[in-house]
Amino acid sequence: MAGVLAANFLYVILITLGGVLVSGSVHFVPVGGAPAAMAQATGIGTGTVQLAAGAGLTGLVTAGAMLSLTDSMVLILAAGMVGAMIMIGVTMMVGNLVYVYGVGVPPASAKVDYDPITKDRQDIYVSQGTEGHGLPTVSFVSGIIGGGLGGIGGALVYYSLMSIANGMASADFVGLAAIFAVGIFFVNAVIPSYNIGGTIEGFHDPKFKKWPKAVVTSLIVTFMCAIVSVITIGGL
Amino acid sequence: MSAGGSGGGAAEAIPQNKLIAFGAAGGLIAIYLSYFMVQFAGPAFSFIGALGAICAIVWGAAAVRRVASYGLGTGVPSIGMLALGMGVVATMFGLAIGGIAGPIVAFVTAMVIGLVIGALANRIIGMGIPIMEQSTTEIAGAGTLAIVGLSTAMTGTFMFDVVLTEIIATGYIALIFIVAGIAILHPFNANLGPDEKQDRTLTTGFEKGAIAMIMAGIVSAVSAGASAAPTIVIGLAIWYVSFSQYRNYVVRDAYDVVGTGLLPKEEEESE
């Protein structure tokens, strides 16, 4: 058991790094939760975990597809990154279409008076009694960054697990590595969601400054999960 | 089959310690009983594993109910996904290295990870929920036993070589992940509110556990080590009893239950 761990210690570190990237990435994604689903808060109208899972699992699938073609770590991480960015970007774009043309509200942030990217005025467009609505440019850009980081993180976890030497049949190995990646991913999606208390607008939100707490927590938890998963896969 | 209690609406008609015993002991005993009965008496007894999963699911639902009452700051589903995320990592580890002691190794590993997450959630993230450590420990344990129980019901064993080829490589592990996760998170999510009652929430847990059991039964139809019919039939029976009981509790807790008739054909008629 110790031998397996020593031989694969690099992968323990890479898995931990991947988990930490996922955890940090969630802080970028504009999540509005149930209030946003009623157009009463800025962000996408669902929970952090659902969004992170959607983006991360898409990243896993695209990374897995790339893994069947090449061994290059850079290409696999890039595939995971782009997959997750497309997934989160499409979600935000369709969400914005619904907010603007369905609900009839302009995208506006309640956390800043001027959009840091476009410099557009925000506060006068925020409906009374709401915390903003839709996805203004800064939230969209932040979400794309978050999707990218989460995709790299998910792909890094999967790639590291798939790189561990073992004696399993390939179908068994893929299944086991995938379910480990999913488990580690979900844990790292929930931790930051507790850190931000369910909603965040993006990197311009004051809550964004809390990210080190989630990252430290994820570092410790993912390290434990990484050791457990490396011992499991390496020992088979 | 209901987790009724007195029905008096006390915050906890059944103390949590009894539920821990019910879930942990009931779950582990059922998983081992299922394993040995399948070995010595035939695959028809694989359904006992799913009964263990139901014990664990009800326990997990009770733990979710306790911790989520404090307000997690985000939706209840998050903690169910956390439970199964921790659970699946611990289960794979425990079953792979544990052999015959696999379920116990998995259970203990999960609780250690759960305790660490709970402690970090309070100390570093600062959630300030007094029972957070205990609850994440319980939820991780319950999630693990639910996974092991359902796997045992699907294959008739928890030996890793069989689980690996029949559950993990086939992808049924993803089904277990989401069905057990929803069974643990959904009861409180569906019943929360000022009139939430423990017996009604836990009855939903039984009902969701029965659905998981029926699904395990359907999957076990293709497995040589497990038999589908007993699992499906017993699962349907538990579902019927618990759902009827749940409906009784809803009628009991509602101010009034009236029929509204059919929807009006034209929109104007509703005004």
Short mmCIF file of N, CA and C in Angstrom, two decimals, chain A residues 84-181:
data_model
loop_
_atom_site.label_atom_id
_atom_site.label_comp_id
_atom_site.label_asym_id
_atom_site.label_seq_id
_atom_site.Cartn_x
_atom_site.Cartn_y
_atom_site.Cartn_z
N ALA A 84 -16.10 22.40 -20.81
CA ALA A 84 -16.82 23.01 -19.70
C ALA A 84 -17.18 24.47 -20.01
N MET A 85 -16.29 25.18 -20.74
CA MET A 85 -16.59 26.57 -21.08
C MET A 85 -17.79 26.66 -22.02
N ILE A 86 -17.84 25.73 -22.99
CA ILE A 86 -19.00 25.74 -23.91
C ILE A 86 -20.28 25.46 -23.14
N MET A 87 -20.21 24.46 -22.28
CA MET A 87 -21.40 24.08 -21.51
C MET A 87 -21.92 25.26 -20.69
N ILE A 88 -21.04 25.90 -19.95
CA ILE A 88 -21.49 26.98 -19.06
C ILE A 88 -21.88 28.21 -19.90
N GLY A 89 -21.15 28.43 -21.01
CA GLY A 89 -21.47 29.58 -21.87
C GLY A 89 -22.86 29.44 -22.49
N VAL A 90 -23.18 28.25 -22.99
CA VAL A 90 -24.50 28.02 -23.59
C VAL A 90 -25.58 28.18 -22.53
N THR A 91 -25.32 27.63 -21.34
CA THR A 91 -26.31 27.76 -20.25
C THR A 91 -26.59 29.23 -19.96
N MET A 92 -25.54 30.03 -19.88
CA MET A 92 -25.72 31.45 -19.54
C MET A 92 -26.43 32.19 -20.67
N MET A 93 -26.06 31.85 -21.91
CA MET A 93 -26.67 32.55 -23.04
C MET A 93 -28.16 32.25 -23.13
N VAL A 94 -28.52 30.98 -23.02
CA VAL A 94 -29.94 30.63 -23.08
C VAL A 94 -30.67 31.23 -21.89
N GLY A 95 -30.03 31.21 -20.72
CA GLY A 95 -30.64 31.84 -19.55
C GLY A 95 -30.93 33.30 -19.80
N ASN A 96 -29.96 33.99 -20.38
CA ASN A 96 -30.15 35.41 -20.66
C ASN A 96 -31.28 35.64 -21.66
N LEU A 97 -31.37 34.77 -22.68
CA LEU A 97 -32.47 34.89 -23.65
C LEU A 97 -33.82 34.79 -22.93
N VAL A 98 -33.90 33.84 -21.99
CA VAL A 98 -35.16 33.67 -21.24
C VAL A 98 -35.44 34.89 -20.38
N TYR A 99 -34.39 35.39 -19.71
CA TYR A 99 -34.60 36.56 -18.84
C TYR A 99 -35.06 37.77 -19.65
N VAL A 100 -34.39 38.00 -20.79
CA VAL A 100 -34.66 39.22 -21.55
C VAL A 100 -35.97 39.11 -22.32
N TYR A 101 -36.13 37.99 -23.08
CA TYR A 101 -37.30 37.90 -23.96
C TYR A 101 -38.47 37.18 -23.32
N GLY A 102 -38.22 36.36 -22.30
CA GLY A 102 -39.31 35.64 -21.66
C GLY A 102 -39.84 36.39 -20.45
N VAL A 103 -38.96 36.65 -19.49
CA VAL A 103 -39.39 37.33 -18.26
C VAL A 103 -39.54 38.83 -18.52
N GLY A 104 -38.67 39.36 -19.40
CA GLY A 104 -38.77 40.79 -19.69
C GLY A 104 -37.99 41.66 -18.74
N VAL A 105 -36.83 41.22 -18.29
CA VAL A 105 -35.99 42.05 -17.42
C VAL A 105 -34.64 42.27 -18.09
N PRO A 106 -34.02 43.45 -17.90
CA PRO A 106 -32.68 43.66 -18.44
C PRO A 106 -31.64 43.01 -17.54
N PRO A 107 -30.57 42.42 -18.08
CA PRO A 107 -29.51 41.89 -17.23
C PRO A 107 -28.88 43.03 -16.42
N ALA A 108 -28.84 42.90 -15.12
CA ALA A 108 -28.30 43.97 -14.28
C ALA A 108 -27.73 43.38 -13.00
N SER A 109 -26.61 43.93 -12.57
CA SER A 109 -25.99 43.49 -11.32
C SER A 109 -26.38 44.42 -10.19
N ALA A 110 -26.68 43.85 -9.03
CA ALA A 110 -27.03 44.68 -7.86
C ALA A 110 -25.82 44.91 -6.97
N LYS A 111 -24.69 44.27 -7.29
CA LYS A 111 -23.54 44.37 -6.39
C LYS A 111 -22.63 45.53 -6.76
N VAL A 112 -22.65 45.96 -8.02
CA VAL A 112 -21.81 47.09 -8.45
C VAL A 112 -22.68 48.10 -9.20
N ASP A 113 -22.31 49.39 -9.13
CA ASP A 113 -23.08 50.42 -9.82
C ASP A 113 -22.74 50.46 -11.31
N TYR A 114 -21.49 50.15 -11.62
CA TYR A 114 -21.07 50.14 -13.03
C TYR A 114 -20.43 48.79 -13.33
N ASP A 115 -20.80 48.19 -14.46
CA ASP A 115 -20.18 46.95 -14.89
C ASP A 115 -18.68 47.17 -15.05
N PRO A 116 -17.83 46.41 -14.35
CA PRO A 116 -16.38 46.66 -14.42
C PRO A 116 -15.82 46.49 -15.84
N ILE A 117 -16.49 45.74 -16.70
CA ILE A 117 -15.94 45.49 -18.04
C ILE A 117 -16.49 46.50 -19.05
N THR A 118 -17.82 46.63 -19.12
CA THR A 118 -18.39 47.53 -20.13
C THR A 118 -18.57 48.95 -19.62
N LYS A 119 -18.44 49.16 -18.30
CA LYS A 119 -18.68 50.47 -17.66
C LYS A 119 -20.14 50.91 -17.77
N ASP A 120 -21.04 49.99 -18.11
CA ASP A 120 -22.45 50.36 -18.20
C ASP A 120 -23.05 50.56 -16.81
N ARG A 121 -23.98 51.51 -16.70
CA ARG A 121 -24.67 51.75 -15.44
C ARG A 121 -25.55 50.54 -15.10
N GLN A 122 -25.53 50.08 -13.86
CA GLN A 122 -26.31 48.92 -13.45
C GLN A 122 -27.46 49.28 -12.53
N ASP A 123 -27.20 50.13 -11.54
CA ASP A 123 -28.15 50.26 -10.42
C ASP A 123 -29.54 50.73 -10.86
N ILE A 124 -29.63 51.58 -11.89
CA ILE A 124 -30.96 52.09 -12.25
C ILE A 124 -31.80 51.04 -12.98
N TYR A 125 -31.16 49.96 -13.41
CA TYR A 125 -31.92 48.91 -14.12
C TYR A 125 -32.36 47.79 -13.20
N VAL A 126 -31.93 47.84 -11.94
CA VAL A 126 -32.30 46.77 -11.01
C VAL A 126 -33.72 47.02 -10.51
N SER A 127 -34.61 46.05 -10.72
CA SER A 127 -36.00 46.22 -10.28
C SER A 127 -36.06 46.30 -8.76
N GLN A 128 -37.03 47.07 -8.28
CA GLN A 128 -37.17 47.23 -6.84
C GLN A 128 -37.45 45.90 -6.16
N GLY A 129 -36.83 45.70 -5.03
CA GLY A 129 -37.08 44.48 -4.26
C GLY A 129 -36.34 43.26 -4.77
N THR A 130 -35.49 43.43 -5.78
CA THR A 130 -34.71 42.28 -6.26
C THR A 130 -33.22 42.53 -6.03
N GLU A 131 -32.46 41.47 -6.18
CA GLU A 131 -30.99 41.54 -6.08
C GLU A 131 -30.39 41.48 -7.48
N GLY A 132 -31.00 42.21 -8.40
CA GLY A 132 -30.53 42.16 -9.78
C GLY A 132 -31.22 41.03 -10.53
N HIS A 133 -30.94 40.93 -11.83
CA HIS A 133 -31.49 39.83 -12.61
C HIS A 133 -30.71 39.66 -13.91
N GLY A 134 -30.85 38.48 -14.49
CA GLY A 134 -30.14 38.18 -15.73
C GLY A 134 -28.64 38.05 -15.52
N LEU A 135 -27.91 38.05 -16.62
CA LEU A 135 -26.46 37.89 -16.55
C LEU A 135 -25.78 39.03 -17.27
N PRO A 136 -25.38 40.08 -16.55
CA PRO A 136 -24.65 41.17 -17.20
C PRO A 136 -23.29 40.70 -17.70
N THR A 137 -22.66 41.50 -18.53
CA THR A 137 -21.42 41.08 -19.20
C THR A 137 -20.37 40.56 -18.22
N VAL A 138 -20.19 41.26 -17.09
CA VAL A 138 -19.13 40.87 -16.17
C VAL A 138 -19.41 39.47 -15.60
N SER A 139 -20.68 39.17 -15.33
CA SER A 139 -21.02 37.83 -14.81
C SER A 139 -20.78 36.77 -15.88
N PHE A 140 -21.11 37.12 -17.14
CA PHE A 140 -20.92 36.17 -18.23
C PHE A 140 -19.44 35.83 -18.39
N VAL A 141 -18.60 36.88 -18.40
CA VAL A 141 -17.16 36.65 -18.54
C VAL A 141 -16.63 35.85 -17.37
N SER A 142 -17.08 36.20 -16.17
CA SER A 142 -16.66 35.48 -14.97
C SER A 142 -17.06 34.00 -15.06
N GLY A 143 -18.27 33.76 -15.55
CA GLY A 143 -18.75 32.38 -15.67
C GLY A 143 -17.92 31.58 -16.65
N ILE A 144 -17.51 32.22 -17.76
CA ILE A 144 -16.67 31.52 -18.73
C ILE A 144 -15.32 31.15 -18.10
N ILE A 145 -14.75 32.09 -17.33
CA ILE A 145 -13.48 31.79 -16.64
C ILE A 145 -13.68 30.62 -15.68
N GLY A 146 -14.78 30.68 -14.91
CA GLY A 146 -15.07 29.61 -13.95
C GLY A 146 -15.22 28.27 -14.63
N GLY A 147 -15.97 28.25 -15.74
CA GLY A 147 -16.14 27.01 -16.48
C GLY A 147 -14.80 26.45 -16.94
N GLY A 148 -13.94 27.32 -17.44
CA GLY A 148 -12.63 26.89 -17.91
C GLY A 148 -11.80 26.28 -16.80
N LEU A 149 -11.74 26.98 -15.65
CA LEU A 149 -10.94 26.46 -14.52
C LEU A 149 -11.50 25.13 -14.03
N GLY A 150 -12.84 25.06 -13.92
CA GLY A 150 -13.47 23.82 -13.46
C GLY A 150 -13.20 22.68 -14.42
N GLY A 151 -13.26 22.98 -15.72
CA GLY A 151 -12.99 21.95 -16.73
C GLY A 151 -11.57 21.44 -16.64
N ILE A 152 -10.60 22.37 -16.46
CA ILE A 152 -9.21 21.93 -16.29
C ILE A 152 -9.08 21.05 -15.04
N GLY A 153 -9.73 21.48 -13.96
CA GLY A 153 -9.68 20.72 -12.71
C GLY A 153 -10.23 19.32 -12.88
N GLY A 154 -11.44 19.22 -13.48
CA GLY A 154 -12.05 17.91 -13.67
C GLY A 154 -11.20 17.03 -14.56
N ALA A 155 -10.68 17.62 -15.65
CA ALA A 155 -9.85 16.84 -16.58
C ALA A 155 -8.56 16.39 -15.91
N LEU A 156 -8.00 17.27 -15.04
CA LEU A 156 -6.75 16.93 -14.36
C LEU A 156 -6.96 15.74 -13.42
N VAL A 157 -8.09 15.74 -12.70
CA VAL A 157 -8.39 14.62 -11.79
C VAL A 157 -8.51 13.33 -12.61
N TYR A 158 -9.28 13.40 -13.70
CA TYR A 158 -9.53 12.20 -14.50
C TYR A 158 -8.22 11.72 -15.14
N TYR A 159 -7.46 12.66 -15.71
CA TYR A 159 -6.20 12.28 -16.37
C TYR A 159 -5.25 11.62 -15.37
N SER A 160 -5.16 12.20 -14.16
CA SER A 160 -4.26 11.63 -13.15
C SER A 160 -4.68 10.23 -12.76
N LEU A 161 -5.99 10.05 -12.56
CA LEU A 161 -6.48 8.72 -12.18
C LEU A 161 -6.21 7.71 -13.29
N MET A 162 -6.37 8.15 -14.56
CA MET A 162 -6.16 7.25 -15.68
C MET A 162 -4.68 6.94 -15.92
N SER A 163 -3.79 7.72 -15.26
CA SER A 163 -2.36 7.51 -15.47
C SER A 163 -1.75 6.53 -14.48
N ILE A 164 -2.53 6.10 -13.48
CA ILE A 164 -1.98 5.22 -12.45
C ILE A 164 -1.84 3.80 -13.01
N ALA A 165 -0.65 3.22 -12.83
CA ALA A 165 -0.42 1.86 -13.33
C ALA A 165 -1.23 0.86 -12.51
N ASN A 166 -1.88 -0.10 -13.20
CA ASN A 166 -2.68 -1.09 -12.49
C ASN A 166 -2.90 -2.29 -13.38
N GLY A 167 -3.54 -3.32 -12.82
CA GLY A 167 -3.73 -4.56 -13.57
C GLY A 167 -5.16 -4.82 -13.99
N MET A 168 -5.97 -3.75 -14.09
CA MET A 168 -7.38 -3.95 -14.40
C MET A 168 -7.60 -4.02 -15.92
N ALA A 169 -8.74 -4.64 -16.31
CA ALA A 169 -9.17 -4.56 -17.70
C ALA A 169 -9.57 -3.13 -18.00
N SER A 170 -9.43 -2.72 -19.27
CA SER A 170 -9.58 -1.29 -19.56
C SER A 170 -10.99 -0.77 -19.27
N ALA A 171 -12.03 -1.60 -19.53
CA ALA A 171 -13.40 -1.13 -19.27
C ALA A 171 -13.62 -0.90 -17.78
N ASP A 172 -13.10 -1.83 -16.95
CA ASP A 172 -13.23 -1.68 -15.50
C ASP A 172 -12.51 -0.42 -15.03
N PHE A 173 -11.32 -0.21 -15.60
CA PHE A 173 -10.48 0.91 -15.18
C PHE A 173 -11.16 2.24 -15.48
N VAL A 174 -11.69 2.36 -16.71
CA VAL A 174 -12.36 3.62 -17.09
C VAL A 174 -13.53 3.89 -16.15
N GLY A 175 -14.34 2.85 -15.89
CA GLY A 175 -15.48 3.03 -15.00
C GLY A 175 -15.07 3.48 -13.62
N LEU A 176 -14.04 2.82 -13.09
CA LEU A 176 -13.61 3.14 -11.73
C LEU A 176 -13.03 4.55 -11.66
N ALA A 177 -12.17 4.88 -12.64
CA ALA A 177 -11.57 6.23 -12.64
C ALA A 177 -12.65 7.29 -12.79
N ALA A 178 -13.65 7.02 -13.64
CA ALA A 178 -14.70 8.01 -13.88
C ALA A 178 -15.51 8.25 -12.61
N ILE A 179 -15.86 7.16 -11.91
CA ILE A 179 -16.72 7.35 -10.73
C ILE A 179 -15.93 8.00 -9.59
N PHE A 180 -14.65 7.70 -9.49
CA PHE A 180 -13.81 8.43 -8.52
C PHE A 180 -13.78 9.92 -8.85
N ALA A 181 -13.58 10.23 -10.14
CA ALA A 181 -13.53 11.64 -10.55
C ALA A 181 -14.84 12.34 -10.22
#
